[in-house]
Amino acid sequence: MFDRIVDHLAGLGAHIAVVTDDLQLTYAELAARVASCATELGGKRRLILLETRNDVDTLVSYLGALAGNHVVLPVPADSDYGSVLDVYDPDTVVRAGVTEFRHRPLHELHPDLALLLSTSGSTGSPKLVRLSRENLDANAEAIASYLDVRRDDRAATTLPMSYCYGLSVVHTHLLRGAGLILTEGSVVDDAFWTSVRRHGATTFAGVPHTFELLDRIGFDEMDLPDLRYLTQAGGRLAPERVQRFAELGSARGWQLFVMYGATEATARMAYLPPELARDHPASIGIPIPGGAFTLEAKDGMPDDVGELVYTGPNVMMGYAHTSGDLALGRVVDQLRTGDIARLRNGLYEVVGRSSRFVKLYGLRIDLQRVEARLQADGVDVICTDGDGLLLVAAANAEDRDVARLAEVASGLPRAAIRVIDVDAAPRLPSGKPDYPAVRELAADRAGAGSDSLDLRDLFADVLQLDPASIDPGQSFVDLGGNSLSYVTMSVRLERALGHLPAGWQSLPLRELQSTSRPRRWWGATLETSVALRATAIVLVAGSHAGLWVLWGGAHILLGVAGYNFGRFCLTPLPRGQRIRHLRNTIAWIAIPAIVWIAFALVVTNDYTAANLLLADKFLGPEDSMTAGRLWFVEVVVWVLAALALVCWLPIADRWERRRPFAFALAFLALGMALRYDAFGFGLGNEAWFTVLAFWFFAIGWAAAKSSTVWQRLAVTVVLAIGIVGYFGQPGRETLVFVALTLLIWLPAIRCPSALTVAAGLVAEASLFIYLTHYQVYPLFGEHQLVGVAAAIVVGILVTQLVMMLRKLIRVRGPRLLRSQAAPAPR
């Protein structure tokens, strides 16, 4: 059907395809609208983001996009899909039937790719499932076959079209020439049931929560003469409820199909034949036509139990994490479901989920089992883990002791259980449990009134934010952290948690809080970038003071600056936030530098007016040795300013998001061209101390964006080629090469905690040590060691003073503004 949608629809002629409360379309009329939409979208293949509602405009836009051989990315209307929009940069956005062509088609799209879906109906994550036309056809045919969908069937759309289950209802009924009753109504609305009766609905689909609602509204007493069957998927329905609805259907003349599936399988993998539901209510049944299951043995599991692995033509092409992945073909041929199952009497039964088994207090806990036990006691709960505890979000608990019930169900001590009272258990738009929301609620409640670890105050202090404004779901990067605040945060976080988790800067606060562990003096983690920053600034100060001759520290710092630029400025955040982060980073460097230069101009003869603009290398004087001391600060500021302009361009922003390593590599190529004077500037050794040393910055940037061994190897090779002969001093070249190679290949080192703290203090103060040491060490004459030590101490003290001033401004500034704005007493 999906290869010839318009022809398929047109061939069904005058039969009714779609009905709403105020509209009716035949298949021929629907075909005409779909063809018109496909024409409007144009012949060149596009990536189309489609805001979905259960209405005719959405249906026509969806089918029209597929008919035009475009790739569709459905998202719920009125949802927050900003991260998906930023990461994938769709060529076209369709809202309420209105098409917005954002730019000409830029994406490389695999010929088989047809549909992109978020897993479990979520919309906030840029991780998408890639589905082909073959996937859609195979799954629709299989489902229509075992459900026996007929031309006189009519399905009420109880689920969103952005969700694979909701789309599968659309696909199967259009495939067989059946009708769709498009409605946004809920099963708790009287208007929904009026529409069901008026239009003769023969079926509708539900997730477990739908069936809970049916129980509450007296569904078993409803008169629905046209109803032929119900379908259930989207999570496990309690066996007693399966049994009860199966018996109800048998008495009322309709059937219950319990189904099992995943977005990664386009929709369905298994179904339970209705005649077996009453006697085998805990089973997911048998594979759909064309599919097959195997059980893969797992350590610690009985012989007849294993992970359920599915194969079939409906298995996805693979995941997409960035727009570059849209060019990929099929990368998987089987689906590891993550569910633990067994085969009994020819039927598969899921007994747990690998990701739902957690180890708490030394016990292996089946969260699904605990949840089911509590629900059997009449409590509406969602169970998950967080902060090393069992988290139980409980609604309608009334006078029940939920903690005691959870204690019995899990075998955990009371101290390991945290009950969160909620008005309603958090759920995704698909109706599935929203486990991250439960963890977020637990973090919020903990921050509001418990003694457990709360990192919001720590993050607020370092980033100069109001603690109340920090969302536990945000990360250091999301909150505006940059390369300067990173060192402070990493040191203080290591102290708070007892270790430094890998990639902590991108982890939400609530996840960081759950990683706390006892601190050991010998087991601290020190990031290589921090270690290099501390070492390099000590080398710079010591070499300038004449304590030793180990040049190259500033060029190491330049590489570290590029590395941090790649990590903290080029993040998945929207373009506007990226530019704000860049602007703040530039200000953090430039403003202190200008203030110190202004002070030094008054008390010394070290600088000239050109230094106030951080432009000595542009404006001169060329013969001033002291005025050229700040070349490193000038290079970093002007490079960041130039890159901010580049990243502000939408086309550059899109390219960087699609190909982050290639984008960095392009700028590294530019840096190498400048290094070898390919443009004929003829600067010679002057390039050592100007923005033409940019290639060191670009090396660090490319290192930050390299994610494979081959990419890191490529960056290392470029570094090796570029460094040879650059200074004409083999020792200096070796020092810089070794340091930046460590940055490329070794993300962190283990060392005593005391050394981590010391290195963190020095690295944190590296900017102010660099700015002030020229004026400090000369005060100690021939006592170079004392002079260098004093310069480092002064830099650390100035850093702490600046942080205190910033904190004071953050705390007292708003109060002062409020007091000035308040009316004078009369």
mmCIF file with all atom_site columns, N, CA and C in Angstrom, residues 211-232:
data_model
loop_
_atom_site.group_PDB
_atom_site.id
_atom_site.type_symbol
_atom_site.label_atom_id
_atom_site.label_alt_id
_atom_site.label_comp_id
_atom_site.label_asym_id
_atom_site.label_entity_id
_atom_site.label_seq_id
_atom_site.pdbx_PDB_ins_code
_atom_site.Cartn_x
_atom_site.Cartn_y
_atom_site.Cartn_z
_atom_site.occupancy
_atom_site.B_iso_or_equiv
_atom_site.pdbx_formal_charge
_atom_site.auth_seq_id
_atom_site.auth_comp_id
_atom_site.auth_asym_id
_atom_site.auth_atom_id
_atom_site.pdbx_PDB_model_num
ATOM 1  N N  . PHE A 1 211 ? -7.990  0.991  29.855 1.00 0.00 ? 211 PHE A N  1
ATOM 2  C CA . PHE A 1 211 ? -8.850  -0.033 30.446 1.00 0.00 ? 211 PHE A CA 1
ATOM 3  C C  . PHE A 1 211 ? -9.150  0.266  31.915 1.00 0.00 ? 211 PHE A C  1
ATOM 4  N N  . GLU A 1 212 ? -8.234  0.935  32.597 1.00 0.00 ? 212 GLU A N  1
ATOM 5  C CA . GLU A 1 212 ? -8.521  1.399  33.956 1.00 0.00 ? 212 GLU A CA 1
ATOM 6  C C  . GLU A 1 212 ? -9.671  2.406  33.916 1.00 0.00 ? 212 GLU A C  1
ATOM 7  N N  . LEU A 1 213 ? -9.618  3.319  32.932 1.00 0.00 ? 213 LEU A N  1
ATOM 8  C CA . LEU A 1 213 ? -10.670 4.316  32.803 1.00 0.00 ? 213 LEU A CA 1
ATOM 9  C C  . LEU A 1 213 ? -12.003 3.665  32.435 1.00 0.00 ? 213 LEU A C  1
ATOM 10 N N  . LEU A 1 214 ? -11.981 2.642  31.580 1.00 0.00 ? 214 LEU A N  1
ATOM 11 C CA . LEU A 1 214 ? -13.219 1.943  31.214 1.00 0.00 ? 214 LEU A CA 1
ATOM 12 C C  . LEU A 1 214 ? -13.884 1.339  32.437 1.00 0.00 ? 214 LEU A C  1
ATOM 13 N N  . ASP A 1 215 ? -13.067 0.826  33.352 1.00 0.00 ? 215 ASP A N  1
ATOM 14 C CA . ASP A 1 215 ? -13.623 0.273  34.596 1.00 0.00 ? 215 ASP A CA 1
ATOM 15 C C  . ASP A 1 215 ? -14.319 1.341  35.420 1.00 0.00 ? 215 ASP A C  1
ATOM 16 N N  . ARG A 1 216 ? -13.772 2.550  35.394 1.00 0.00 ? 216 ARG A N  1
ATOM 17 C CA . ARG A 1 216 ? -14.315 3.621  36.241 1.00 0.00 ? 216 ARG A CA 1
ATOM 18 C C  . ARG A 1 216 ? -15.612 4.197  35.694 1.00 0.00 ? 216 ARG A C  1
ATOM 19 N N  . ILE A 1 217 ? -15.828 4.123  34.373 1.00 0.00 ? 217 ILE A N  1
ATOM 20 C CA . ILE A 1 217 ? -16.993 4.778  33.776 1.00 0.00 ? 217 ILE A CA 1
ATOM 21 C C  . ILE A 1 217 ? -18.147 3.814  33.511 1.00 0.00 ? 217 ILE A C  1
ATOM 22 N N  . GLY A 1 218 ? -18.035 2.579  33.980 1.00 0.00 ? 218 GLY A N  1
ATOM 23 C CA . GLY A 1 218 ? -19.124 1.625  33.804 1.00 0.00 ? 218 GLY A CA 1
ATOM 24 C C  . GLY A 1 218 ? -19.250 1.069  32.408 1.00 0.00 ? 218 GLY A C  1
ATOM 25 N N  . PHE A 1 219 ? -18.113 0.785  31.779 1.00 0.00 ? 219 PHE A N  1
ATOM 26 C CA . PHE A 1 219 ? -18.111 0.268  30.414 1.00 0.00 ? 219 PHE A CA 1
ATOM 27 C C  . PHE A 1 219 ? -18.899 -1.042 30.303 1.00 0.00 ? 219 PHE A C  1
ATOM 28 N N  . ASP A 1 220 ? -18.850 -1.853 31.362 1.00 0.00 ? 220 ASP A N  1
ATOM 29 C CA . ASP A 1 220 ? -19.510 -3.165 31.296 1.00 0.00 ? 220 ASP A CA 1
ATOM 30 C C  . ASP A 1 220 ? -21.035 -3.057 31.186 1.00 0.00 ? 220 ASP A C  1
ATOM 31 N N  . GLU A 1 221 ? -21.580 -1.846 31.422 1.00 0.00 ? 221 GLU A N  1
ATOM 32 C CA . GLU A 1 221 ? -23.027 -1.661 31.302 1.00 0.00 ? 221 GLU A CA 1
ATOM 33 C C  . GLU A 1 221 ? -23.432 -0.956 30.019 1.00 0.00 ? 221 GLU A C  1
ATOM 34 N N  . MET A 1 222 ? -22.453 -0.595 29.199 1.00 0.00 ? 222 MET A N  1
ATOM 35 C CA . MET A 1 222 ? -22.762 0.181  27.985 1.00 0.00 ? 222 MET A CA 1
ATOM 36 C C  . MET A 1 222 ? -23.369 -0.693 26.894 1.00 0.00 ? 222 MET A C  1
ATOM 37 N N  . ASP A 1 223 ? -24.264 -0.077 26.127 1.00 0.00 ? 223 ASP A N  1
ATOM 38 C CA . ASP A 1 223 ? -24.884 -0.750 24.993 1.00 0.00 ? 223 ASP A CA 1
ATOM 39 C C  . ASP A 1 223 ? -24.156 -0.316 23.728 1.00 0.00 ? 223 ASP A C  1
ATOM 40 N N  . LEU A 1 224 ? -23.341 -1.227 23.176 1.00 0.00 ? 224 LEU A N  1
ATOM 41 C CA . LEU A 1 224 ? -22.548 -0.920 21.984 1.00 0.00 ? 224 LEU A CA 1
ATOM 42 C C  . LEU A 1 224 ? -22.790 -2.028 20.957 1.00 0.00 ? 224 LEU A C  1
ATOM 43 N N  . PRO A 1 225 ? -23.897 -1.949 20.243 1.00 0.00 ? 225 PRO A N  1
ATOM 44 C CA . PRO A 1 225 ? -24.301 -3.064 19.378 1.00 0.00 ? 225 PRO A CA 1
ATOM 45 C C  . PRO A 1 225 ? -23.360 -3.357 18.221 1.00 0.00 ? 225 PRO A C  1
ATOM 46 N N  . ASP A 1 226 ? -22.575 -2.333 17.761 1.00 0.00 ? 226 ASP A N  1
ATOM 47 C CA . ASP A 1 226 ? -21.690 -2.552 16.613 1.00 0.00 ? 226 ASP A CA 1
ATOM 48 C C  . ASP A 1 226 ? -20.299 -3.028 16.995 1.00 0.00 ? 226 ASP A C  1
ATOM 49 N N  . LEU A 1 227 ? -19.987 -3.014 18.273 1.00 0.00 ? 227 LEU A N  1
ATOM 50 C CA . LEU A 1 227 ? -18.628 -3.341 18.716 1.00 0.00 ? 227 LEU A CA 1
ATOM 51 C C  . LEU A 1 227 ? -18.289 -4.798 18.392 1.00 0.00 ? 227 LEU A C  1
ATOM 52 N N  . ARG A 1 228 ? -17.168 -4.996 17.690 1.00 0.00 ? 228 ARG A N  1
ATOM 53 C CA . ARG A 1 228 ? -16.765 -6.349 17.283 1.00 0.00 ? 228 ARG A CA 1
ATOM 54 C C  . ARG A 1 228 ? -15.552 -6.844 18.057 1.00 0.00 ? 228 ARG A C  1
ATOM 55 N N  . TYR A 1 229 ? -14.610 -5.939 18.358 1.00 0.00 ? 229 TYR A N  1
ATOM 56 C CA . TYR A 1 229 ? -13.449 -6.336 19.151 1.00 0.00 ? 229 TYR A CA 1
ATOM 57 C C  . TYR A 1 229 ? -12.757 -5.104 19.731 1.00 0.00 ? 229 TYR A C  1
ATOM 58 N N  . LEU A 1 230 ? -11.989 -5.315 20.801 1.00 0.00 ? 230 LEU A N  1
ATOM 59 C CA . LEU A 1 230 ? -11.115 -4.307 21.387 1.00 0.00 ? 230 LEU A CA 1
ATOM 60 C C  . LEU A 1 230 ? -9.684  -4.798 21.235 1.00 0.00 ? 230 LEU A C  1
ATOM 61 N N  . THR A 1 231 ? -8.741  -3.874 21.107 1.00 0.00 ? 231 THR A N  1
ATOM 62 C CA . THR A 1 231 ? -7.324  -4.239 21.106 1.00 0.00 ? 231 THR A CA 1
ATOM 63 C C  . THR A 1 231 ? -6.636  -3.528 22.255 1.00 0.00 ? 231 THR A C  1
ATOM 64 N N  . GLN A 1 232 ? -5.645  -4.197 22.845 1.00 0.00 ? 232 GLN A N  1
ATOM 65 C CA . GLN A 1 232 ? -4.880  -3.615 23.953 1.00 0.00 ? 232 GLN A CA 1
ATOM 66 C C  . GLN A 1 232 ? -3.403  -3.850 23.695 1.00 0.00 ? 232 GLN A C  1
#
